[in-house]
Every structure is written in C-alpha cells, then in structure tokens.
Short mmCIF file of C-alpha atoms in Angstrom, two decimals:
data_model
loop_
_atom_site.label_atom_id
_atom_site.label_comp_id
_atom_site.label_asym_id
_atom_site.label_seq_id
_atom_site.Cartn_x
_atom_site.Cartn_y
_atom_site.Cartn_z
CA UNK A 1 323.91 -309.37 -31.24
CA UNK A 2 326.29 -306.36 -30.63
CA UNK A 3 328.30 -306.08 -27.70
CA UNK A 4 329.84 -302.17 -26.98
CA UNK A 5 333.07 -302.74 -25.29
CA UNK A 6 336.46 -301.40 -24.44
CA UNK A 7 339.32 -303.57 -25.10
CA UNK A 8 340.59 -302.11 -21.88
CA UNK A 9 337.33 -302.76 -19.96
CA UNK A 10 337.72 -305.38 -17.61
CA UNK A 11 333.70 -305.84 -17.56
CA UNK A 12 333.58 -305.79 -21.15
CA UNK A 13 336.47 -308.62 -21.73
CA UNK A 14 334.42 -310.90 -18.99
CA UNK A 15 331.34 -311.00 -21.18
CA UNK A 16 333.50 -311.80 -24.23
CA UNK A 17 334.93 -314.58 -22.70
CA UNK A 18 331.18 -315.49 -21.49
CA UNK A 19 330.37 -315.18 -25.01
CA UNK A 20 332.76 -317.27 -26.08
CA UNK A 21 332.31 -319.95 -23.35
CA UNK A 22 328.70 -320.23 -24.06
CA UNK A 23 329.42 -319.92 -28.20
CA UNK A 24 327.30 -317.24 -28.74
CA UNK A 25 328.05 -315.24 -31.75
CA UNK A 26 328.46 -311.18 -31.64
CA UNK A 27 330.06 -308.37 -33.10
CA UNK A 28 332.13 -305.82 -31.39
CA UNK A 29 331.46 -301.75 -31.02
CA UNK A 30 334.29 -300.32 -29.82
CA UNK A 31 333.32 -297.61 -26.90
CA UNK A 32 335.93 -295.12 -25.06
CA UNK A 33 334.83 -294.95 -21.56
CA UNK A 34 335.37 -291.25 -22.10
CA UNK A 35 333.00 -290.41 -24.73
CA UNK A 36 330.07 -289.48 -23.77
CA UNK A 37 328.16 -289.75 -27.28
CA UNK A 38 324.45 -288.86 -27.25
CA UNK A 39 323.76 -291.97 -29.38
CA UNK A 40 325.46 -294.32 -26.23
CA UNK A 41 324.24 -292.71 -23.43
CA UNK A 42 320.67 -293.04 -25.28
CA UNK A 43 321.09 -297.00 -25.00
CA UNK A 44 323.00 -297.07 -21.28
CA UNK A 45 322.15 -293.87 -19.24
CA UNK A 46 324.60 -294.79 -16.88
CA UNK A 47 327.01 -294.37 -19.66
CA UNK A 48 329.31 -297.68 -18.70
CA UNK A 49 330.59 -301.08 -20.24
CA UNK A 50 329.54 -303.32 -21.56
CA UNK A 51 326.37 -303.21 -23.36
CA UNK A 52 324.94 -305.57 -25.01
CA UNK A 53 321.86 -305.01 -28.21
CA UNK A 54 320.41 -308.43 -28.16
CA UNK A 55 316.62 -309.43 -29.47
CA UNK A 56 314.70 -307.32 -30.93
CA UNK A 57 317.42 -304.51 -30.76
CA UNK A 58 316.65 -303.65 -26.91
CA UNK A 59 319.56 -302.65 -24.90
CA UNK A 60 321.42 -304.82 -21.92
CA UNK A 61 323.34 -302.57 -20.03
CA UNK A 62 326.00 -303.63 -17.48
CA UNK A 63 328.19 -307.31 -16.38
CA UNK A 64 325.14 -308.06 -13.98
CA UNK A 65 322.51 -308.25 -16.44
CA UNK A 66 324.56 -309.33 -19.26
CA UNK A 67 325.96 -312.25 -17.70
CA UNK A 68 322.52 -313.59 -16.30
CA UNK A 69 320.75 -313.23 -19.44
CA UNK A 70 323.41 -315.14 -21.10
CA UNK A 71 323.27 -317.51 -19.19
CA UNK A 72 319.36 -317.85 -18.84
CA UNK A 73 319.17 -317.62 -22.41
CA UNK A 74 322.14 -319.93 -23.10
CA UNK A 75 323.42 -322.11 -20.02
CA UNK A 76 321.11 -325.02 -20.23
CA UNK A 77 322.28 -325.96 -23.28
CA UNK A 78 325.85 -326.20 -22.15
CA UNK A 79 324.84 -328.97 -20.06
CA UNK A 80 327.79 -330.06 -17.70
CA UNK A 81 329.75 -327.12 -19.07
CA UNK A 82 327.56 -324.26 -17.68
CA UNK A 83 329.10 -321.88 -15.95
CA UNK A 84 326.73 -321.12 -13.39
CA UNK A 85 326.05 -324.16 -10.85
CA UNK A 86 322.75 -325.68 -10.10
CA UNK A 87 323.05 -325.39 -6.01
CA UNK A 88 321.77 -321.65 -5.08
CA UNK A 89 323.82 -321.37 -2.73
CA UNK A 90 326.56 -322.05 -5.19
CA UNK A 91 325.40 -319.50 -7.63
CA UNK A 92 325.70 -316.93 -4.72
CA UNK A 93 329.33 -317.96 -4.14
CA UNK A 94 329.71 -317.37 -7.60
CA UNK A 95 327.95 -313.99 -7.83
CA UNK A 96 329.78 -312.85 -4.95
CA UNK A 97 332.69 -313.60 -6.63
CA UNK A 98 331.81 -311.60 -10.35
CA UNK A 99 330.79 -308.84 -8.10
CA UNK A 100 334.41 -308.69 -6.12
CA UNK A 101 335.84 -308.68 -9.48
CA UNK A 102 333.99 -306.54 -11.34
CA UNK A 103 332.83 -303.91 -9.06
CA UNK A 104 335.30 -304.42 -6.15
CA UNK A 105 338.91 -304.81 -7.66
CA UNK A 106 337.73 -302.56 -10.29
CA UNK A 107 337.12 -299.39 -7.93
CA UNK A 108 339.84 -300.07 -5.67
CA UNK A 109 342.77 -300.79 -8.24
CA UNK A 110 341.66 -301.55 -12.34
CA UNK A 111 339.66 -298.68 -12.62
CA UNK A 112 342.53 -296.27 -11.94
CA UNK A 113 345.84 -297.47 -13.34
CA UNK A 114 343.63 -298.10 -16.23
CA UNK A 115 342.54 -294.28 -16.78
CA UNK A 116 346.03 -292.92 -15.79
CA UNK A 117 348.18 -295.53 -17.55
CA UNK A 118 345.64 -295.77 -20.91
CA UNK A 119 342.63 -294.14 -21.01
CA UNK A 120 344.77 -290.48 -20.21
CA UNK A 121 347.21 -290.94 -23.19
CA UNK A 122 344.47 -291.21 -25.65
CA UNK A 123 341.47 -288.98 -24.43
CA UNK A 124 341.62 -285.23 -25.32
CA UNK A 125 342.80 -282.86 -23.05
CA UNK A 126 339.51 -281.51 -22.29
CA UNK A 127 337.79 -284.98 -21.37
CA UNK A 128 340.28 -285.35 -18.77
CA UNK A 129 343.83 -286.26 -20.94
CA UNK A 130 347.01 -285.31 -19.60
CA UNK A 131 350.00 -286.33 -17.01
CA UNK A 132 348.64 -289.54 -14.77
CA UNK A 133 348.54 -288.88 -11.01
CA UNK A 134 351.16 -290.90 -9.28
CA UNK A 135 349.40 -290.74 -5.94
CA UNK A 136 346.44 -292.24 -7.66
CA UNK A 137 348.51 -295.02 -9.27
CA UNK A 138 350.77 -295.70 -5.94
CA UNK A 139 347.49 -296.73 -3.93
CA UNK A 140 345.93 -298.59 -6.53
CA UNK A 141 349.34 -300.46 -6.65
CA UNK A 142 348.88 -301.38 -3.09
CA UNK A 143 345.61 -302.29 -3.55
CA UNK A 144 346.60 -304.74 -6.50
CA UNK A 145 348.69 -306.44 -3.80
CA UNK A 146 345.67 -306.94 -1.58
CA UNK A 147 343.56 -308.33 -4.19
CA UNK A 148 346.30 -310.94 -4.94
CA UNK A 149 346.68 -312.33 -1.98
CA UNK A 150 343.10 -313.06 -1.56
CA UNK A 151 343.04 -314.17 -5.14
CA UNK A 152 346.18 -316.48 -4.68
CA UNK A 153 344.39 -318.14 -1.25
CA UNK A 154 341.38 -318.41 -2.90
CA UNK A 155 343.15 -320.43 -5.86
CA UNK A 156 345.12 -322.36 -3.38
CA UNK A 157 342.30 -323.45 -1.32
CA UNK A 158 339.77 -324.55 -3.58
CA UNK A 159 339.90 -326.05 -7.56
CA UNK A 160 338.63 -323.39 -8.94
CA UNK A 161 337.62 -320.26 -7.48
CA UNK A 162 334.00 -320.95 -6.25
CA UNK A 163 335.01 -324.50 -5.92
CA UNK A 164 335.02 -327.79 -7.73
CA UNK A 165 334.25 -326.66 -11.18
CA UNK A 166 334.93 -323.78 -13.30
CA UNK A 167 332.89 -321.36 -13.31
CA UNK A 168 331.71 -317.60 -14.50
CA UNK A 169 333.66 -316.39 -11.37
CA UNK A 170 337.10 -317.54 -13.33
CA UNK A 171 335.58 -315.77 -16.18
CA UNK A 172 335.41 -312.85 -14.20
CA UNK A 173 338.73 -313.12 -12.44
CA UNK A 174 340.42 -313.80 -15.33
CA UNK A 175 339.15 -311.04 -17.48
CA UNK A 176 339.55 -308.77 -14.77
CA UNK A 177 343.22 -309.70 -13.76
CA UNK A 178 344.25 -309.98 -17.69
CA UNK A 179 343.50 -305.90 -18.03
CA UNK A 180 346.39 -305.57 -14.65
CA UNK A 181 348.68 -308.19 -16.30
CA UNK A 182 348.54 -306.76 -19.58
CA UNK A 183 349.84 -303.49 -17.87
CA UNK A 184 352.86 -305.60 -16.31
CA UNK A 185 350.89 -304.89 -12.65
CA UNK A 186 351.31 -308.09 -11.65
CA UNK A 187 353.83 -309.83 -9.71
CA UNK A 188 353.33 -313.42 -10.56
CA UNK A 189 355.94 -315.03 -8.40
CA UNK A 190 354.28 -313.54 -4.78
CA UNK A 191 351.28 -315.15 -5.94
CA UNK A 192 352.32 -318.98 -6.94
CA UNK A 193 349.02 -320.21 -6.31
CA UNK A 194 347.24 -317.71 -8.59
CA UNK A 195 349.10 -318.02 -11.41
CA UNK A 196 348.80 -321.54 -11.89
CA UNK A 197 345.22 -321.11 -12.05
CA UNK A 198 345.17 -317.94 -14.31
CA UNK A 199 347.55 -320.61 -16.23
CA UNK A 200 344.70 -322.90 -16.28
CA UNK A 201 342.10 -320.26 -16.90
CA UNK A 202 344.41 -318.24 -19.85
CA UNK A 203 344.53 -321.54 -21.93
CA UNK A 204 340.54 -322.00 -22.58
CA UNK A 205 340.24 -320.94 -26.55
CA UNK A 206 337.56 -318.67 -25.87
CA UNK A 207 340.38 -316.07 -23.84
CA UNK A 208 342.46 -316.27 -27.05
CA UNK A 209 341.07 -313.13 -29.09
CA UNK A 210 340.83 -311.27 -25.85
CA UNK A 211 344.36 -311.51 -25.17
CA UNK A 212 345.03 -310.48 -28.86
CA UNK A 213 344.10 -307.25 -28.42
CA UNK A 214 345.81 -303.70 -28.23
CA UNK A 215 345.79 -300.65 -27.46
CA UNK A 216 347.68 -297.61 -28.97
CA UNK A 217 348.54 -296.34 -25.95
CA UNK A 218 350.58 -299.03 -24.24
CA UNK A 219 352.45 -302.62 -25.40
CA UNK A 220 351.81 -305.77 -23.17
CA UNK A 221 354.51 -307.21 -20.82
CA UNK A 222 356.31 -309.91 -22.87
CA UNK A 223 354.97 -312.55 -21.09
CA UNK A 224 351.28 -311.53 -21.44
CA UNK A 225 349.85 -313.87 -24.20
CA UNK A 226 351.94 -316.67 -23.33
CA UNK A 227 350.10 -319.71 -22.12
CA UNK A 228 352.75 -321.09 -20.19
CA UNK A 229 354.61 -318.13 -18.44
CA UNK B 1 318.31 -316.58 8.28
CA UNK B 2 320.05 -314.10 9.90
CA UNK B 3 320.55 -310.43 8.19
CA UNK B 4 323.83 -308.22 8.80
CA UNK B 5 322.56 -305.27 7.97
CA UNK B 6 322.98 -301.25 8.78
CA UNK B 7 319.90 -299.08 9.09
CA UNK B 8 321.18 -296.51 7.03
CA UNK B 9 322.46 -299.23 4.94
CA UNK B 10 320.53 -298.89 1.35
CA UNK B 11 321.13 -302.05 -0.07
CA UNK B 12 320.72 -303.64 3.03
CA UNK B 13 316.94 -301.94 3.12
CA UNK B 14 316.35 -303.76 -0.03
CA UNK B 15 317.16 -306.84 1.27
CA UNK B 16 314.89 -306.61 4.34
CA UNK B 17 312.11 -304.89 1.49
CA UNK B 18 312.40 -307.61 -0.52
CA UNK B 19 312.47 -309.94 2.25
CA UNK B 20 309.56 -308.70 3.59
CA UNK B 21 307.88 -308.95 0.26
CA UNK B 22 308.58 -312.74 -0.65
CA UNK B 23 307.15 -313.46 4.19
CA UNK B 24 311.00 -314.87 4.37
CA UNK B 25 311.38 -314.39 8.18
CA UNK B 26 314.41 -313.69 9.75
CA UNK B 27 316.48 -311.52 12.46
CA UNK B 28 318.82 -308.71 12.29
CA UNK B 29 322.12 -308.36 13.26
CA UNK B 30 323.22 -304.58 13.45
CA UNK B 31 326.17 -303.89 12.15
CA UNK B 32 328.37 -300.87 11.66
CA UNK B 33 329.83 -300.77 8.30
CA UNK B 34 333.19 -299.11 9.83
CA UNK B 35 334.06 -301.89 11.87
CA UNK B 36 335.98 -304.47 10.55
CA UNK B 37 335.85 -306.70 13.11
CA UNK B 38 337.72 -310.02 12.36
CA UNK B 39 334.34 -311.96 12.61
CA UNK B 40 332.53 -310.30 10.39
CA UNK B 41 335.58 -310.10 8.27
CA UNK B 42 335.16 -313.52 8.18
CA UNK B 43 331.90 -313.63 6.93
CA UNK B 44 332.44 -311.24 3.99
CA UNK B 45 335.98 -310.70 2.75
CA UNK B 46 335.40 -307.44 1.47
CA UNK B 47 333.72 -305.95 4.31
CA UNK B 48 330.28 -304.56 3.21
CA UNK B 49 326.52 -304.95 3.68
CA UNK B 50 324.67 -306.60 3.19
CA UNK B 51 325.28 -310.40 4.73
CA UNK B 52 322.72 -313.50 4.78
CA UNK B 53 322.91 -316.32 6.64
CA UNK B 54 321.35 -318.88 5.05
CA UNK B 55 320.51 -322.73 5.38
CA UNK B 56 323.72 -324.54 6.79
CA UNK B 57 325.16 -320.88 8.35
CA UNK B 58 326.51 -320.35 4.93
CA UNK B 59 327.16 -316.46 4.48
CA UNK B 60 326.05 -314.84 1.06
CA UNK B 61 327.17 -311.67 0.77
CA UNK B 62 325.96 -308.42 -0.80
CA UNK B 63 322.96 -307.74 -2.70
CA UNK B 64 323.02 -309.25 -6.16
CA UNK B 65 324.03 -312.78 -4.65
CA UNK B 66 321.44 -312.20 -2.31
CA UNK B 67 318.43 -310.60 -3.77
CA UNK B 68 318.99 -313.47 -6.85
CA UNK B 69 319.00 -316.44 -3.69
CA UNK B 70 315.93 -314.80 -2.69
CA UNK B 71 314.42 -314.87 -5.36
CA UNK B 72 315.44 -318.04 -6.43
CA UNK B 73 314.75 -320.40 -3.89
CA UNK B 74 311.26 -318.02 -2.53
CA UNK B 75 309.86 -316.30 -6.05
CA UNK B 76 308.21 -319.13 -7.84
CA UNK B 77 305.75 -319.35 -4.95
CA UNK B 78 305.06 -315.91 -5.32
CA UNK B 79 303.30 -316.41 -8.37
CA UNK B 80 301.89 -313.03 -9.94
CA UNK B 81 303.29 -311.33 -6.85
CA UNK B 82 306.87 -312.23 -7.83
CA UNK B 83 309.38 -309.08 -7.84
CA UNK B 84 311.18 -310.68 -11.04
CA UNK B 85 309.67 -310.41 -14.40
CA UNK B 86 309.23 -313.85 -16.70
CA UNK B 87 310.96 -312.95 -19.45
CA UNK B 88 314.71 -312.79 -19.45
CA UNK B 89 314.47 -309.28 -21.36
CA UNK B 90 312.38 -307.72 -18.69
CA UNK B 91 314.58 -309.12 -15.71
CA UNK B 92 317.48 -307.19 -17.73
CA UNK B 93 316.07 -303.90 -16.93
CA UNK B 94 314.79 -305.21 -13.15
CA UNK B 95 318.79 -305.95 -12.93
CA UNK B 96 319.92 -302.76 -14.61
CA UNK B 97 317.68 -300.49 -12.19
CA UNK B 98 318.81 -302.68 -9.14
CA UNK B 99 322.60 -301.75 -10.32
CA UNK B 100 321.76 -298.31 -11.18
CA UNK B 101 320.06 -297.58 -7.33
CA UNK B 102 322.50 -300.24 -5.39
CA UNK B 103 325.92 -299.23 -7.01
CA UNK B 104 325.71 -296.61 -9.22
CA UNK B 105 323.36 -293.92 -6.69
CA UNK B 106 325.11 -295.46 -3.81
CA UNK B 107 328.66 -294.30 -5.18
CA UNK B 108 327.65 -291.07 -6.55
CA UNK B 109 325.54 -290.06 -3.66
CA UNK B 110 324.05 -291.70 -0.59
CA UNK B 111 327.35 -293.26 0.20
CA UNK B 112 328.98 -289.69 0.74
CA UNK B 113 325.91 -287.91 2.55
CA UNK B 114 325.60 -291.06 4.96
CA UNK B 115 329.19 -290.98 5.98
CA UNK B 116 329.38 -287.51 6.24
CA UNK B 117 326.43 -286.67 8.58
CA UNK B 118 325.40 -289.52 10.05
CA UNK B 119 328.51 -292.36 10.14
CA UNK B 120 331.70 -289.45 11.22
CA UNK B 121 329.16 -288.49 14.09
CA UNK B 122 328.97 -292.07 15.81
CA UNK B 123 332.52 -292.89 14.43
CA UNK B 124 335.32 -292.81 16.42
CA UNK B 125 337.80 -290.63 15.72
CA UNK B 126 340.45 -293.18 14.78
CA UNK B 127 338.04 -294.89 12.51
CA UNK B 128 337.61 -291.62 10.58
CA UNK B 129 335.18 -289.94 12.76
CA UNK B 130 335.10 -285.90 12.89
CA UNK B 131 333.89 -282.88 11.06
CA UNK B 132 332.19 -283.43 7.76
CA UNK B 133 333.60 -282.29 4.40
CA UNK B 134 331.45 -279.81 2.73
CA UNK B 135 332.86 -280.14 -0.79
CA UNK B 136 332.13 -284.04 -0.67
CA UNK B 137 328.76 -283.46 1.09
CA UNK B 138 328.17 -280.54 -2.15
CA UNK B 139 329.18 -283.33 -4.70
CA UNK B 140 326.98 -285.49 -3.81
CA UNK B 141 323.66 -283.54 -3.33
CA UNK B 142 324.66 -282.22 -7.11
CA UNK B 143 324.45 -285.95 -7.98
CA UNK B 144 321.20 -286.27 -6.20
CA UNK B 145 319.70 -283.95 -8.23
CA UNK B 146 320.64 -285.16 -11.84
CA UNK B 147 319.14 -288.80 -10.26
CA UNK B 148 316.10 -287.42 -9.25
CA UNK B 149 315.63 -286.04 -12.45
CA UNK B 150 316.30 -289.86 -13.99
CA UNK B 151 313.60 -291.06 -11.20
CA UNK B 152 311.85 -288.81 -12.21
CA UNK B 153 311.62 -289.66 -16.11
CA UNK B 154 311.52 -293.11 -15.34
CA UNK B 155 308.17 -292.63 -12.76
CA UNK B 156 306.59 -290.98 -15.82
CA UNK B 157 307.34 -292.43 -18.53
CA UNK B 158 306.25 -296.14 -16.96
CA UNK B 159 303.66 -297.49 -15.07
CA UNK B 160 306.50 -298.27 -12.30
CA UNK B 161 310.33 -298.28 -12.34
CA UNK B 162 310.91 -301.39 -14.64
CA UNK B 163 307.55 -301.26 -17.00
CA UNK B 164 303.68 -302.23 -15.88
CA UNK B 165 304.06 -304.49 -12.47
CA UNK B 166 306.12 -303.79 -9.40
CA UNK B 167 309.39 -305.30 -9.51
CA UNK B 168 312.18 -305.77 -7.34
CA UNK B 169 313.60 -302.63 -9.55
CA UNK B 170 310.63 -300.42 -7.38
CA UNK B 171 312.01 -302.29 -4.43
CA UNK B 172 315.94 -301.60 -4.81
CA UNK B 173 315.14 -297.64 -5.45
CA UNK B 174 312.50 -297.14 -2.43
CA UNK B 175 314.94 -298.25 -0.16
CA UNK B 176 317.78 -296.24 -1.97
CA UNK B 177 315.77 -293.45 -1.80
CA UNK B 178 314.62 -293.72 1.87
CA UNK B 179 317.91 -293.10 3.05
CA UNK B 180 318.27 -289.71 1.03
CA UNK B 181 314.93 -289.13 2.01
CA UNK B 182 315.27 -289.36 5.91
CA UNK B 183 318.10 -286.96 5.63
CA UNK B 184 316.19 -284.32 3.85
CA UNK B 185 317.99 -284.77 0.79
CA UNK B 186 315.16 -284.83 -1.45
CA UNK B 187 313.18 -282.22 -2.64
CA UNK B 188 310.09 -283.79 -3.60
CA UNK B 189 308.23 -280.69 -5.42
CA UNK B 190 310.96 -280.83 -8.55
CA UNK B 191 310.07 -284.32 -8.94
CA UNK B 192 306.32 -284.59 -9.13
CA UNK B 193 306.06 -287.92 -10.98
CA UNK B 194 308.62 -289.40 -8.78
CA UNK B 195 307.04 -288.24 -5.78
CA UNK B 196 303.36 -289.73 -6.54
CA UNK B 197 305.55 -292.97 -7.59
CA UNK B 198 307.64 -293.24 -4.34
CA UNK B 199 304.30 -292.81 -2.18
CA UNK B 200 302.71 -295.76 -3.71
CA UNK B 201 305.52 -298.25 -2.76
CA UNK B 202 306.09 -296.61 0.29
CA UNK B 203 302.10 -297.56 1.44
CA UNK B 204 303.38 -300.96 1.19
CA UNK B 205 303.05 -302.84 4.64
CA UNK B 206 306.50 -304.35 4.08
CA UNK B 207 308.25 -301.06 4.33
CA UNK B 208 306.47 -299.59 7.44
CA UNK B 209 309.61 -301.83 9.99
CA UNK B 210 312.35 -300.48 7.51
CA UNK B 211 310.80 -296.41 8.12
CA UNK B 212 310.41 -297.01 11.95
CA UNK B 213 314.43 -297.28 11.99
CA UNK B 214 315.90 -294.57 13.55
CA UNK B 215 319.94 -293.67 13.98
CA UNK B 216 320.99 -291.52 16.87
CA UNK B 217 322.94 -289.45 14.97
CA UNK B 218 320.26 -287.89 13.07
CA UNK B 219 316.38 -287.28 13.34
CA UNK B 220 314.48 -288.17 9.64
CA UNK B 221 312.38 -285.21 8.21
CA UNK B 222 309.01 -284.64 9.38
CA UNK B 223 307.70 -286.08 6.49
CA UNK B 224 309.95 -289.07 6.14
CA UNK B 225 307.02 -292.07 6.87
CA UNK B 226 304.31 -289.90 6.17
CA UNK B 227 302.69 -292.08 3.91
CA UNK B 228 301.09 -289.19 2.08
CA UNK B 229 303.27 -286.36 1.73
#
C-alpha cells in the first residue's frame, strides 16, 4: 500500500500513526497540498490528504474512509489493542472526536498557521507563495487557545480522551496537535492536563518516525521530539 | 431518539433520509444553528448539526458518528436494502461521497448561500443578521457549478452515486442537493444525467417529510418537490 501524505498534514500524520498502531506496512508519496497535479487529482478529485492506494490499486481518499477501512480490514486482529471500541455508542464518541480534530481544529486553527507559517515559504508565488497574513495567523492563534482548553478538560476528566482506553481519537489528537507543537503554537504549561496525556500519547513507538520529520521551511521548537518535556 | 436538526440543515436531511430509510422512528427538535444556547452547547461542544439522542440520552453528534451508529446498530436488518455496501472497498467510496456532499459541498457552497439568504434574514442582528454579501453569495454559486458538473459525471458514469445499488452516498447528496435546490440554485438543464439521477431518489417515500419543510425566510422553487421535473 501507498499512502500520499504531507509531512505537514495533520490528517495525513493521523493515518500514519494508525498505520503504525495497527502494523500495517506502507510506503510514503510525498504530496504538497498546493499542487494540483493532474495525475493526483485523477485518484482524489477533491484534491486533499491523505490518500491511500490499497488492494487492487483503487484509491482511498480522505481520514474518514481511511481510518475505517483500516480498521475493518485490520482491527480485529489487534484484539484488546484495537483502537476502535466494541460499544456503538463508544465508537461515536470516538468518531466525534477524529472529526473535531481533523475537520474542526483543522479549519479553525491548523489549517491556517500551517499555509502561512509553511506551506507559503515553499509554494511558488503564483500558487499562492508570499508574505503570511498576520490577521489570519492572530485568529487562528486564538482559536488554538480554545481548542486547548477543551482538549486539556477533556484529558483531565477522563483516561484517555473518549474514555477508559486509548483509542483512534488520541491518534487523532495527537497527530493533529503534533503539526501546532511542532510550530512552537503551543503553550504547554496553560494546559497541564493535556500535556501529560500528549506525554502519554507522544511515547507509543508508532509516533516516533512522525515526529522525525522536517520540513525545509521551518525547524521544530526544541522541545518537540522529546518524550519527556 | 430525538433529532436536533435544522431544516435547511444538509447533513441534518441526511440523517432524517437515512433515518427514514433504515423505519428508525424518532422526533425533531428544531434548532437554529446560530444559537449557542448553553444547553445545546452542552450537548455538542462544537456547536453544529446534526445531534442524536440515543439509548440512555447519550448525545452523538454530527453526521459521520451518526450515520455509522445508524447504520451499525439498524443496517444488518436491512438486508439487501442496506445503504452500506459489504465490502470494505465499496464502503470507501460510500464514505468518500458522504465527505465530499457533507463537508466538502457544504464548505464550498450551501453553507454560504444558506447563511446568506435564508439564516441573516431570521437572524438577529447581533447574531450576524443583515444584508447579504454578494461576493460570498457569487463564490459560492461558482462552486455550485464546478459540483454539478462532478454530479453530473458521477450520475453518468454509474448506475448511482457510489456504483450499481443505492447507497447512503445517493442519500448524503439528495439531501445536500435539496437545499441548493429549494433555493433555486440549481440549474437542472446543464446537468442532464444528474437531473434524471436526482429524480429517482427524490421519488423515494422517505424524502417526501424532508421536501414538505418549509423556512419562512424563503419560498422553494416551483419545482422543488415536483417529483418529475
């Protein structure tokens, strides 16, 4: 299997970690967002990350499909360590949950500091490179805040963050939060609560070769591959 | 069960489609999706529609935790007439589509033209009620018309949306496209195959309640639950 990702895609890095969770084995196409290559948009109109080629070469296209095929194709055989829970009422908690991270904190906050901190720097001037928009950046900033308080009550009120057991959600969260952190948009010490979770969540050797990676345009905060920060 | 839901709500007209497909019975709660009143606040952190109340008055919230519940714990006793495919491969694309119509048509289109001339009329003007902005409103009927020509493709090129049997893909993109629809957004002669496609799930007895809605702030089309047109 093939997954097209962005190292800088907070979607894509979730269905790594997935991946990596469930021990499924995959090679990586690197994508820019930006690009809008025939060849890509002929496997995902919708042009997005990630995608996944999986059997019989057919395209997978987005973290909502992705993540339940994996895990219909996968997550019985992982037993007590499947990452979706057998309760459907817990599996909504915990789709509710990918979906606030994916979609949700990506729109209001990721999305944004990610195309005018990153994506701008290396994308050519007529694709939409140039100066980032401070305005843009100053209210996803405050939307960041938001986010972690409602991540850091969620982490102090239950285990993990759809409850007893770890789950796809802290997948999710994780991957999602790691893209803000590696940008240094995080304020760990407003959100005690949080953090010792993400500590919890950041040590699982599947996250390792996620947090490995760069990008050109911008170094990680100093703390942001330490396990114990 | 109880369903939050806003008539001019897309997703939430899946979820009372798809509800209505799988005999689940249950009442509606109307609710406008620029309140945020603390209750419903409550219910769904982040403030959207649709909402479920389920067995033990536990909420699941918005419409990939819910359509999948539905599904779930209703679709094996649907036997042939179940709205998800049997192989994990098919359900990809069912998934993909619902994203593409839920999210994807939602943010490049409905959501604009439904806040713009039908929400800012019964708004109040603290809430962000008032005149509508033409550039947005001309945005977002460009956008119609580049998915209409995907619709459009897809209608012809398959026997419907997701491959030979209706899915909950057909579902997710009827409703979708009923709220475009009862606004006049759609012009229905550029999209032949789309048109004849859109008239055979409309004939469907579990749509008639969700084209009997009506908003105040705007009268459908004369043609809107025609159900040849």
């Amino acid at each position: 299997m093939q997954l097209y990702h962005h190292p800088m895609s907070a979607s894509s890095r979730f269905i790594r970690f997935l991946m990596g969770e469930y021990g499924v084995e995959y090679s990586l196409v690197h994508q820019n967002p930006w690009d809008r290559e025939a060849e890509f948009i002929k496997l995902n109109p919708a042009g997005t990350l990630p995608v996944l080629i999986a059997e019989s070469d057919v395209a997978i296209c987005g973290v909502y499909a992705i993540c339940e095929y994996i895990d219909e194709t996968r997550g019985t055989m992982m037993r007590e360590r499947r990452l979706m829970p057998d309760y459907p009422l817990e599996r909504a908690e915990v789709r509710r949950l990918i979906d606030w991270f994916c979609v949700r904190l990506e729109q209001d906050a990721t999305k944004a500091l990610v195309r005018e901190r990153i994506f701008k720097v290396e994308m050519p001037r007529n694709s939409g490179g140039g100066a980032p928009d401070s305005a843009a950046m100053r209210a996803a900033r405050n939307n960041v805040k938001q986010h972690m308080r409602y991540l850091n009550w969620l982490a102090g009120s239950r285990n993990w963050l759809s409850g007893k057991t770890l789950t796809a959600a802290d997948i999710a969260a994780a991957a999602s939060i790691s893209v803000l952190d590696y940008m240094g948009e995080i304020s760990w010490p407003e959100s005690p609560q949080a953090a010792e979770w993400y500590q919890r969540v950041k040590s699982r050797p599947a996250f390792r070769p996620i947090l490995e990676d760069r990008v050109r345009a911008l170094t990680p905060v100093s703390h942001y591959a330490d396990l114990d920060f």
